[in-house]
Coordinates of C-alpha atoms and ligand atoms in Angstrom, one line a residue:
Chain A
M1 CA -36.9 -51.0 -6.5
S2 CA -38.6 -49.0 -9.2
R3 CA -36.8 -45.9 -8.2
N4 CA -35.7 -43.8 -11.1
I5 CA -31.9 -43.9 -11.5
S6 CA -30.7 -40.8 -13.3
I7 CA -28.5 -41.8 -16.2
P8 CA -25.9 -39.4 -17.6
G9 CA -27.3 -38.2 -21.0
A10 CA -30.9 -38.7 -19.9
I11 CA -31.3 -35.0 -19.8
D12 CA -30.4 -34.6 -23.4
A13 CA -33.0 -37.3 -24.3
A14 CA -35.6 -35.4 -22.3
A15 CA -34.8 -32.2 -24.0
A16 CA -35.6 -33.7 -27.3
M17 CA -39.0 -35.0 -26.1
P18 CA -41.9 -32.7 -25.5
S19 CA -41.2 -31.6 -21.9
S20 CA -43.4 -32.4 -19.0
A21 CA -45.6 -29.8 -17.3
L22 CA -44.1 -30.6 -14.0
E23 CA -41.2 -32.8 -13.1
A24 CA -39.7 -33.7 -9.7
D25 CA -36.3 -35.2 -10.2
G26 CA -34.6 -37.1 -7.3
I27 CA -36.0 -34.9 -4.6
T28 CA -34.3 -35.5 -1.2
K29 CA -35.3 -33.7 1.9
S30 CA -34.4 -34.0 5.6
F31 CA -35.7 -32.1 8.6
R32 CA -33.5 -31.3 11.5
D33 CA -35.4 -31.3 14.7
R34 CA -32.9 -30.3 17.4
K35 CA -30.3 -33.1 17.2
T36 CA -32.2 -35.8 15.3
E37 CA -32.3 -35.6 11.6
V38 CA -35.4 -37.1 9.9
K39 CA -35.1 -38.0 6.3
V40 CA -38.5 -37.4 4.7
L41 CA -38.0 -37.7 1.0
D42 CA -35.4 -39.9 -0.5
G43 CA -34.7 -39.4 -4.2
L44 CA -38.4 -39.0 -5.2
S45 CA -39.1 -38.6 -8.9
L46 CA -42.3 -38.1 -10.7
T47 CA -43.7 -36.3 -13.8
V48 CA -46.9 -34.8 -14.9
Q49 CA -47.4 -34.4 -18.6
P50 CA -49.2 -31.4 -20.0
G51 CA -52.9 -31.9 -19.6
Q52 CA -52.4 -35.0 -17.4
F53 CA -54.1 -35.8 -14.2
A54 CA -51.7 -37.4 -11.8
S55 CA -52.3 -38.6 -8.2
I56 CA -50.1 -39.4 -5.3
I57 CA -51.2 -42.0 -2.8
G58 CA -49.1 -42.6 0.3
P59 CA -49.1 -43.4 4.0
S60 CA -49.7 -40.6 6.4
G61 CA -46.6 -38.7 7.4
S62 CA -44.7 -40.0 4.4
G63 CA -43.9 -36.5 3.1
K64 CA -46.6 -35.7 0.5
S65 CA -47.3 -32.2 1.8
T66 CA -43.6 -31.7 2.1
L67 CA -43.2 -32.6 -1.6
F68 CA -45.8 -29.9 -2.5
H69 CA -44.0 -27.3 -0.3
I70 CA -40.9 -28.1 -2.3
I71 CA -42.7 -28.0 -5.7
G72 CA -44.2 -24.6 -4.6
G73 CA -40.8 -23.2 -3.7
L74 CA -41.5 -22.9 0.0
L75 CA -38.8 -25.4 0.9
K76 CA -35.5 -26.0 -0.8
P77 CA -34.7 -29.7 -1.5
D78 CA -31.4 -31.0 -0.2
A79 CA -30.9 -32.6 -3.6
G80 CA -32.8 -32.9 -6.8
A81 CA -34.7 -30.4 -8.9
I82 CA -38.1 -29.3 -9.9
R83 CA -38.6 -28.6 -13.6
M84 CA -41.5 -27.1 -15.5
N85 CA -41.7 -27.3 -19.2
G86 CA -38.1 -28.3 -19.2
S87 CA -36.7 -25.3 -17.2
D88 CA -35.4 -25.5 -13.7
V89 CA -37.8 -23.8 -11.2
T90 CA -36.4 -25.3 -8.0
G91 CA -37.1 -22.9 -5.2
Q92 CA -39.2 -20.5 -7.3
K93 CA -42.6 -19.4 -5.9
G94 CA -45.8 -18.6 -7.7
R95 CA -45.4 -21.3 -10.3
I96 CA -48.3 -23.5 -9.3
A97 CA -52.0 -23.2 -8.4
Y98 CA -51.8 -24.7 -4.9
M99 CA -54.5 -26.0 -2.6
P100 CA -53.1 -26.5 0.9
Q101 CA -54.2 -29.4 3.1
Q102 CA -55.8 -27.0 5.6
P103 CA -58.2 -24.6 3.8
A104 CA -56.2 -21.5 5.1
L105 CA -58.9 -19.1 4.2
F106 CA -58.5 -15.5 5.3
P107 CA -61.1 -15.0 8.0
W108 CA -61.4 -11.3 7.2
R109 CA -62.4 -12.0 3.7
T110 CA -65.8 -13.2 2.6
A111 CA -66.0 -16.5 0.8
L112 CA -66.2 -14.7 -2.6
D113 CA -63.2 -12.4 -1.8
N114 CA -61.2 -15.5 -0.7
V115 CA -61.9 -17.1 -4.1
L116 CA -60.9 -13.9 -5.8
L117 CA -57.5 -13.6 -4.0
P118 CA -55.3 -15.3 -6.6
R119 CA -56.6 -13.0 -9.3
E120 CA -55.9 -10.0 -7.1
L121 CA -52.4 -11.3 -6.5
S122 CA -51.7 -11.6 -10.2
G123 CA -53.1 -8.2 -10.8
M124 CA -55.8 -9.4 -13.2
P125 CA -59.1 -7.4 -13.8
K126 CA -61.6 -7.9 -11.1
E127 CA -65.0 -7.7 -12.8
Q128 CA -64.6 -10.7 -15.0
A129 CA -63.1 -12.7 -12.2
R130 CA -66.1 -11.8 -10.0
D131 CA -68.5 -13.3 -12.5
E132 CA -66.4 -16.4 -13.0
A133 CA -66.2 -16.9 -9.2
R134 CA -69.9 -16.6 -8.8
I135 CA -70.5 -19.2 -11.4
L136 CA -68.0 -21.5 -9.8
M137 CA -69.5 -21.0 -6.3
E138 CA -72.9 -21.8 -7.6
R139 CA -71.6 -25.0 -9.1
A140 CA -69.9 -25.9 -5.9
G141 CA -73.1 -25.5 -3.9
L142 CA -72.0 -22.3 -2.3
S143 CA -74.5 -19.9 -3.8
G144 CA -75.9 -17.7 -1.1
F145 CA -72.7 -17.8 0.8
E146 CA -70.7 -15.4 -1.3
N147 CA -70.7 -12.8 1.5
A148 CA -70.3 -15.2 4.4
Y149 CA -67.1 -15.1 6.4
P150 CA -65.2 -18.4 6.6
D151 CA -65.8 -19.0 10.3
T152 CA -69.5 -19.2 9.6
L153 CA -69.0 -21.9 7.0
S154 CA -68.9 -25.7 7.7
G155 CA -65.6 -27.5 7.3
G156 CA -66.7 -29.0 3.9
M157 CA -67.8 -25.6 2.7
Q158 CA -64.5 -24.1 3.7
Q159 CA -62.7 -26.8 1.8
R160 CA -64.8 -26.2 -1.3
T161 CA -64.1 -22.5 -1.1
A162 CA -60.3 -23.2 -0.9
F163 CA -60.7 -25.5 -3.9
L164 CA -62.3 -22.8 -5.9
R165 CA -59.6 -20.4 -4.9
T166 CA -57.1 -22.8 -6.4
L167 CA -59.2 -23.1 -9.6
M168 CA -59.1 -19.4 -9.9
S169 CA -55.3 -19.3 -9.8
P170 CA -53.9 -18.4 -13.2
Q171 CA -51.0 -20.9 -13.0
E172 CA -51.4 -23.9 -15.4
V173 CA -50.4 -26.7 -13.0
M174 CA -52.7 -27.4 -10.1
C175 CA -51.3 -29.1 -7.0
L176 CA -54.2 -30.3 -4.7
D177 CA -53.4 -31.5 -1.3
E178 CA -56.3 -33.8 -0.3
P179 CA -58.9 -31.5 -1.7
F180 CA -61.9 -33.4 -0.7
S181 CA -60.9 -34.9 2.7
A182 CA -63.3 -32.9 4.8
L183 CA -66.3 -33.7 2.7
D184 CA -69.0 -36.3 3.5
A185 CA -69.2 -39.2 1.0
L186 CA -72.1 -37.8 -1.0
T187 CA -70.6 -34.3 -1.5
R188 CA -67.3 -35.9 -2.1
T189 CA -68.6 -37.9 -5.0
D190 CA -70.4 -34.9 -6.4
M191 CA -67.2 -32.8 -6.2
Q192 CA -65.2 -35.6 -7.8
H193 CA -67.5 -35.7 -10.8
W194 CA -67.6 -32.0 -11.1
L195 CA -63.8 -31.9 -11.1
L196 CA -63.8 -34.7 -13.6
D197 CA -66.2 -32.9 -15.9
M198 CA -64.4 -29.6 -15.6
W199 CA -61.0 -31.1 -16.0
E200 CA -62.0 -33.2 -19.1
A201 CA -63.3 -29.9 -20.6
D202 CA -60.2 -27.8 -20.2
R203 CA -57.4 -30.3 -19.2
R204 CA -55.2 -28.4 -16.9
S205 CA -52.2 -30.4 -15.6
V206 CA -53.1 -31.7 -12.1
L207 CA -51.1 -33.3 -9.3
M208 CA -53.4 -34.4 -6.5
I209 CA -52.6 -36.0 -3.1
T210 CA -55.3 -38.3 -1.8
H211 CA -55.8 -41.2 0.6
H212 CA -58.7 -42.4 -1.4
I213 CA -57.7 -45.1 -3.9
E214 CA -61.1 -45.0 -5.7
E215 CA -60.9 -41.3 -6.1
A216 CA -57.4 -41.5 -7.5
L217 CA -58.3 -44.2 -10.0
L218 CA -61.5 -42.4 -11.1
L219 CA -59.8 -39.1 -11.8
S220 CA -56.3 -39.9 -12.8
D221 CA -54.3 -40.8 -15.9
V222 CA -51.5 -41.9 -13.7
V223 CA -51.2 -42.8 -10.0
Y224 CA -48.0 -42.7 -8.0
V225 CA -47.8 -44.9 -4.9
M226 CA -45.5 -43.5 -2.3
S227 CA -43.5 -45.5 0.2
N228 CA -43.1 -45.0 3.9
R229 CA -40.7 -42.3 5.1
P230 CA -38.1 -41.8 3.8
A231 CA -40.3 -41.7 0.8
A232 CA -39.8 -42.4 -2.9
I233 CA -42.2 -43.6 -5.5
L234 CA -42.9 -47.3 -5.1
Q235 CA -45.0 -47.8 -8.2
K236 CA -46.3 -45.8 -11.1
I237 CA -49.6 -47.0 -12.3
E238 CA -51.0 -45.9 -15.7
V239 CA -54.7 -45.9 -15.4
P240 CA -56.1 -47.5 -18.6
F241 CA -59.8 -46.5 -18.5
A242 CA -61.1 -44.4 -21.3
R243 CA -62.5 -40.9 -20.9
P244 CA -65.0 -39.4 -20.4
R245 CA -65.4 -41.5 -17.3
S246 CA -68.5 -42.0 -15.3
E247 CA -69.8 -43.5 -12.1
A248 CA -70.4 -46.8 -13.9
L249 CA -66.6 -47.3 -14.0
L250 CA -66.5 -47.8 -10.3
H251 CA -68.2 -51.2 -10.6
Q252 CA -66.3 -52.6 -13.6
P253 CA -64.2 -55.7 -12.7
A254 CA -61.0 -54.1 -14.2
F255 CA -61.4 -51.1 -12.0
L256 CA -62.0 -53.2 -8.9
A257 CA -59.0 -55.4 -9.6
L258 CA -56.7 -52.4 -9.9
K259 CA -58.1 -50.9 -6.8
Q260 CA -57.5 -54.2 -5.0
E261 CA -53.9 -54.3 -6.3
I262 CA -53.1 -50.8 -5.0
S263 CA -54.7 -51.5 -1.7
D264 CA -52.7 -54.7 -1.2
R265 CA -49.5 -52.9 -2.1
M266 CA -50.2 -50.1 0.4
R267 CA -51.1 -52.6 3.1
N268 CA -47.8 -54.3 2.5
E269 CA -45.9 -51.1 2.7
L270 CA -47.6 -50.2 6.0
R271 CA -46.8 -53.5 7.5
K272 CA -43.1 -52.9 6.7
S273 CA -42.9 -50.0 9.1
Chain B
M1 CA -82.6 -3.8 23.7
R2 CA -83.3 -5.9 26.8
M3 CA -80.0 -7.7 26.5
W4 CA -78.2 -4.4 26.4
W5 CA -80.0 -3.2 29.5
K6 CA -79.0 -6.5 31.3
D7 CA -75.3 -5.6 30.7
V8 CA -75.6 -2.0 31.8
W9 CA -77.7 -2.0 34.9
P10 CA -75.2 -3.7 37.4
P11 CA -72.4 -1.1 37.0
V12 CA -74.9 1.7 37.0
V13 CA -76.4 0.5 40.3
A14 CA -72.9 0.0 41.7
V15 CA -72.0 3.6 40.8
L16 CA -75.2 5.0 42.3
L17 CA -74.7 3.0 45.5
F18 CA -71.1 4.3 45.7
L19 CA -72.2 7.9 45.2
G20 CA -75.0 7.4 47.8
A21 CA -72.6 6.1 50.4
W22 CA -70.2 9.0 49.7
Q23 CA -72.9 11.5 50.0
A24 CA -74.1 9.9 53.3
A25 CA -70.6 9.8 54.7
V26 CA -69.9 13.5 54.0
Y27 CA -73.2 14.4 55.5
M28 CA -73.0 12.2 58.6
F29 CA -69.3 12.9 59.5
H30 CA -69.5 16.6 58.7
I31 CA -66.5 16.4 56.4
E32 CA -65.3 19.9 55.4
D33 CA -65.8 20.8 51.8
W34 CA -62.1 21.5 51.1
I35 CA -61.2 18.0 52.2
L36 CA -63.9 16.0 50.5
P37 CA -66.9 17.7 48.8
S38 CA -70.1 15.7 48.5
P39 CA -71.2 14.4 45.1
A40 CA -74.1 16.8 45.1
G41 CA -71.7 19.6 45.8
I42 CA -69.5 18.6 42.9
A43 CA -72.5 18.3 40.6
R44 CA -73.7 21.7 41.7
E45 CA -70.2 23.1 40.9
A46 CA -70.1 21.4 37.6
A47 CA -73.6 22.7 36.7
S48 CA -72.7 26.3 37.6
G49 CA -70.2 26.2 34.8
A50 CA -67.0 27.4 36.4
Q51 CA -65.0 29.9 34.4
G52 CA -63.6 28.7 31.1
L53 CA -64.1 25.0 31.9
P54 CA -65.4 24.2 28.4
G55 CA -62.4 26.0 26.9
H56 CA -60.0 24.0 29.1
T57 CA -61.7 20.8 28.2
L58 CA -61.5 21.5 24.5
A59 CA -57.8 22.4 24.8
T60 CA -57.1 19.1 26.5
L61 CA -59.1 17.2 24.0
R62 CA -57.2 18.8 21.1
L63 CA -53.9 18.1 22.8
T64 CA -54.9 14.5 23.5
L65 CA -56.0 13.8 20.0
T66 CA -52.9 15.3 18.4
G67 CA -50.7 13.5 20.8
F68 CA -52.6 10.2 20.4
V69 CA -52.4 10.3 16.6
I70 CA -48.7 11.2 16.6
G71 CA -47.9 8.7 19.4
T72 CA -49.7 5.8 17.8
A73 CA -48.2 6.6 14.4
V74 CA -44.7 6.5 16.0
G75 CA -45.6 3.2 17.7
F76 CA -46.9 1.7 14.5
I77 CA -43.9 2.8 12.5
I78 CA -41.5 1.4 15.1
A79 CA -43.4 -1.9 15.0
L80 CA -43.2 -2.0 11.2
I81 CA -39.5 -1.3 11.1
L82 CA -38.7 -3.8 13.8
H83 CA -41.0 -6.4 12.1
M84 CA -39.2 -5.9 8.7
L85 CA -35.7 -6.0 10.4
P86 CA -35.7 -8.9 12.9
G87 CA -32.1 -8.3 13.8
L88 CA -32.9 -4.8 14.9
K89 CA -35.8 -6.1 16.8
T90 CA -33.7 -8.4 19.0
A91 CA -31.4 -5.4 19.6
L92 CA -34.0 -2.8 20.4
Y93 CA -36.9 -4.7 21.9
P94 CA -35.4 -4.9 25.4
L95 CA -34.5 -1.2 25.3
L96 CA -38.1 -0.4 24.5
V97 CA -39.3 -2.4 27.5
V98 CA -36.7 -0.7 29.7
S99 CA -37.8 2.7 28.4
Q100 CA -41.2 2.0 30.0
N101 CA -39.6 1.9 33.4
V102 CA -38.7 5.6 33.2
P103 CA -41.6 7.4 34.9
T104 CA -43.1 10.0 32.6
I105 CA -43.8 12.3 35.5
A106 CA -40.0 12.5 36.1
L107 CA -39.2 13.1 32.5
A108 CA -41.8 15.8 31.8
P109 CA -40.0 18.6 33.6
L110 CA -36.8 17.8 31.6
L111 CA -38.8 18.0 28.4
M112 CA -40.1 21.4 29.4
I113 CA -36.5 22.6 30.0
W114 CA -35.4 21.3 26.7
F115 CA -38.3 22.2 24.5
G116 CA -40.0 25.1 26.3
F117 CA -43.7 25.5 27.2
G118 CA -45.3 25.0 23.7
M119 CA -47.1 22.0 22.3
L120 CA -43.9 20.1 21.5
P121 CA -42.9 18.8 25.0
K122 CA -46.5 17.8 25.8
I123 CA -46.8 15.9 22.5
I124 CA -43.6 14.2 23.3
V125 CA -44.9 13.2 26.8
I126 CA -48.1 11.7 25.2
T127 CA -46.0 10.0 22.5
L128 CA -43.8 8.5 25.2
V129 CA -46.8 6.9 27.0
C130 CA -48.7 6.0 23.7
F131 CA -46.2 4.5 21.4
F132 CA -45.3 1.5 23.6
P133 CA -48.6 -0.3 23.9
V134 CA -49.2 0.2 20.2
A135 CA -45.7 -0.9 19.1
V136 CA -45.9 -4.0 21.2
A137 CA -49.4 -5.0 20.2
A138 CA -48.6 -4.4 16.5
M139 CA -45.4 -6.3 16.6
D140 CA -47.1 -9.2 18.4
G141 CA -49.9 -9.2 15.8
L142 CA -47.5 -9.1 12.9
A143 CA -45.3 -11.8 14.3
R144 CA -48.1 -14.2 14.9
T145 CA -49.3 -14.4 11.4
D146 CA -51.0 -17.8 10.7
R147 CA -48.4 -20.2 9.3
T148 CA -50.6 -22.0 6.8
M149 CA -52.0 -18.7 5.4
M150 CA -48.4 -17.4 5.1
N151 CA -47.4 -20.6 3.3
Y152 CA -50.3 -20.2 0.9
M153 CA -49.4 -16.6 0.2
Q154 CA -45.8 -17.4 -0.5
M155 CA -46.5 -20.4 -2.7
A156 CA -49.0 -18.2 -4.6
G157 CA -46.1 -16.0 -5.4
A158 CA -47.2 -12.9 -3.4
G159 CA -44.7 -10.1 -3.1
R160 CA -43.5 -8.5 0.1
W161 CA -46.1 -5.7 -0.1
Q162 CA -49.0 -8.0 -1.0
T163 CA -48.1 -10.3 1.9
F164 CA -48.1 -7.3 4.2
S165 CA -51.2 -5.6 3.0
K166 CA -53.4 -8.7 2.3
L167 CA -52.3 -11.0 5.1
E168 CA -50.0 -9.6 7.9
L169 CA -51.8 -6.3 8.4
P170 CA -55.4 -7.5 8.5
H171 CA -54.2 -10.4 10.7
A172 CA -52.6 -8.0 13.1
L173 CA -55.6 -5.6 13.3
P174 CA -57.4 -7.1 16.3
S175 CA -54.1 -7.2 18.2
L176 CA -53.3 -3.6 17.1
F177 CA -56.7 -2.4 18.4
S178 CA -56.1 -3.8 21.8
G179 CA -52.9 -1.7 21.9
L180 CA -54.8 1.4 20.6
R181 CA -57.4 1.1 23.3
I182 CA -54.7 1.2 26.0
A183 CA -52.9 4.0 24.3
A184 CA -56.2 5.9 24.1
T185 CA -56.5 6.0 27.9
Y186 CA -52.8 6.7 28.4
S187 CA -53.0 9.7 26.0
V188 CA -55.5 11.5 28.2
M189 CA -53.2 10.9 31.2
G190 CA -50.2 12.0 29.2
A191 CA -52.0 15.3 28.2
V192 CA -52.9 16.0 31.8
I193 CA -49.4 15.4 33.1
G194 CA -48.1 17.6 30.3
E195 CA -50.4 20.4 31.4
W196 CA -49.5 20.1 35.0
I197 CA -45.9 20.7 34.3
G198 CA -46.3 23.7 32.2
S199 CA -49.2 25.2 30.5
D200 CA -51.7 28.1 30.6
R201 CA -54.7 26.2 29.7
G202 CA -56.2 22.7 29.7
I203 CA -57.8 20.5 32.4
G204 CA -54.4 19.7 33.9
Y205 CA -53.7 23.4 34.3
Y206 CA -57.2 24.0 35.7
M207 CA -56.6 21.2 38.2
M208 CA -53.4 22.7 39.5
L209 CA -55.0 26.1 39.7
Q210 CA -57.9 24.9 41.8
K211 CA -55.7 22.8 44.0
S212 CA -53.7 25.8 45.0
A213 CA -57.0 27.5 45.9
Y214 CA -58.2 24.5 47.9
R215 CA -61.3 24.3 45.6
T216 CA -61.5 20.6 46.1
D217 CA -64.9 20.4 44.5
R218 CA -63.5 21.9 41.3
V219 CA -60.6 19.4 41.4
F220 CA -63.2 16.7 41.5
V221 CA -65.0 18.3 38.5
A222 CA -61.7 18.2 36.7
I223 CA -61.3 14.5 37.6
V224 CA -64.7 13.7 36.3
I225 CA -63.9 15.5 33.0
V226 CA -60.6 13.5 32.7
V227 CA -62.6 10.3 33.2
L228 CA -65.1 11.3 30.6
L229 CA -62.4 12.3 28.1
S230 CA -60.8 8.8 28.6
L231 CA -64.1 7.2 28.0
L232 CA -64.6 9.3 24.9
M233 CA -61.2 8.2 23.5
V234 CA -61.9 4.5 24.2
G235 CA -65.3 4.9 22.7
L236 CA -63.9 6.4 19.5
I237 CA -61.4 3.5 19.2
T238 CA -64.1 0.9 19.8
L239 CA -66.3 2.5 17.2
L240 CA -63.4 2.5 14.7
E241 CA -62.7 -1.1 15.5
K242 CA -66.3 -2.1 14.9
R243 CA -66.1 -0.5 11.5
L244 CA -62.9 -2.0 10.5
I245 CA -63.1 -5.5 12.0
R246 CA -66.5 -7.0 11.2
W247 CA -65.3 -10.5 10.5
N248 CA -64.7 -11.9 13.9
A249 CA -67.1 -9.7 15.9
K250 CA -69.0 -12.9 16.8
S251 CA -66.1 -15.0 17.9
R252 CA -64.9 -12.2 20.2
E253 CA -68.3 -11.7 21.8
V254 CA -68.2 -15.4 22.8
S255 CA -64.7 -15.2 24.3
R256 CA -65.5 -12.1 26.3
Ligands
ATP301 N1 -41.2 -27.9 8.9 C1 -40.9 -29.1 9.4 N2 -40.0 -29.3 10.3 C2 -39.8 -30.5 10.8 N3 -40.4 -31.6 10.4 C3 -41.3 -31.5 9.4 C4 -41.7 -30.2 8.9 N4 -42.7 -30.4 8.0 C5 -42.9 -31.7 8.0 N5 -42.1 -32.4 8.8 C6 -42.1 -33.8 9.0 O1 -42.1 -34.5 7.8 C7 -42.9 -35.6 7.8 C8 -43.8 -35.6 6.6 O2 -44.8 -34.6 6.8 P1 -45.9 -34.3 5.7 O3 -46.8 -33.2 6.2 O4 -45.2 -34.0 4.4 O5 -46.6 -35.7 5.6 P2 -47.9 -36.1 4.7 O6 -47.5 -37.2 3.8 O7 -48.5 -34.9 4.0 O8 -48.9 -36.6 5.8 P3 -50.5 -36.6 5.8 O9 -51.0 -37.6 4.9 O10 -50.8 -36.9 7.3 O11 -50.9 -35.2 5.5 C9 -43.6 -35.7 9.1 O12 -42.9 -36.6 9.9 C10 -43.4 -34.3 9.7 O13 -43.3 -34.4 11.1
MG302 MG1 -50.2 -33.8 4.2

């Protein structure tokens, strides 16, 4: 119902406006599994403005990770385009700082070397990166584990390492696929606030997938609610709360009401399937 | 220290029991020396330092090492080429497997006819027995690169070379080493076969010489040396592996 309909001439209007950091426009994608064809994404559109924090909430299996694979150029959409700063980057790799849903750390690299990988890939100087990485690791509660191999780290520590690897990526737009899902509630809250502080300090553009409505509302400027498969955006919610945000926000009536509203909408959507 | 001993003593006892039974059998049944010498007799012969044995051993070791390096390099290069060109892999992989059904021992004389009695035919023999386990293991390791890591590398914009050197190769190393360990044993066998067919030195040559003289005890000494050479090669590979692959040493110890 609130699906974006592309109107001829809309592109010209967009060109005149300051262009968005990331834009998915009418992304459609089907997977062929032997004979059956499963339509996963159906004309999904969303935008992330420069310096904006956007979240995607959606049912499991609705195609959120698939959308990230398309944004990252790993998959080609059947229809639609990905644009960054106004230029078409559909199918181009290396444009986003990506955090996969599984940590996908390299087991032969120490935690520190894993965090340094994106800098190596972009051929940036190592020494400065090393210092930066150490500071980040300390902040993420990983000091003392710089030289540990991933299989000796707990699931939560692995996820934090993967998160830092994404932070170290030089690309401006970060795409985080459920970055804190493996963390216990306390660590999760701590990491959320850290991300919040850090993001409010340097304002990279972020697109984050989460199942956690509270997390989405706390961190984001805008929340996209995704429908069941075949997925499109059901609703775009502008989060009105002022920044800098703090823990106290979680108990404000307005926050709770918004959380309830999204939760109801998602329950409705799940019931439909 | 104690743990180490716990692993070592059962095979040592087994070998000692076997040697004891052998010695007793030779003694009790009065078996002639030229049919089956006793372990003590073999040890005596080895200790007496038969003519030129160290020289022969060294020659075989040199041949083995040269052949092993060349053979594994060929295997690795074949794996790389076939990995980069999947179309070629489908065409050639079955042929590679079939090539392993040709017995080396039957091929060796032909190689001598074509390439003479120098190093070359022997190195070809060793290469023939070495390249296959390495090629198969390397191809397997390269093909089985973890999907999620590969997705990450690609989305990070890694180039072909970066993907290979930072992901595919380290990922394939453990698999590659299991191939290298097999090739290490095969290389000694290849060298001995090469020396049987045509050579004027080396353990294989020494073996043939002593066989013609019915010096069975010396043939046994040669066999012991061949076994020791194999162990040495495998030991070298294991050492190299321990140096290069430190990261999953623990997980492999558990699975063993
Ligand atoms: N390479 C593929 N081939 C075939 N089907 C695929 C492929 N990748 C994903 N799918 C299908 O697409 C659908 C969406 O998958 P996706 O991983 O994007 O879901 P998701 O929204 O990220 O789910 P979750 O919240 O559980 O992570 C699933 O039904 C999945 O089976
Ligand atoms: Mg997912």
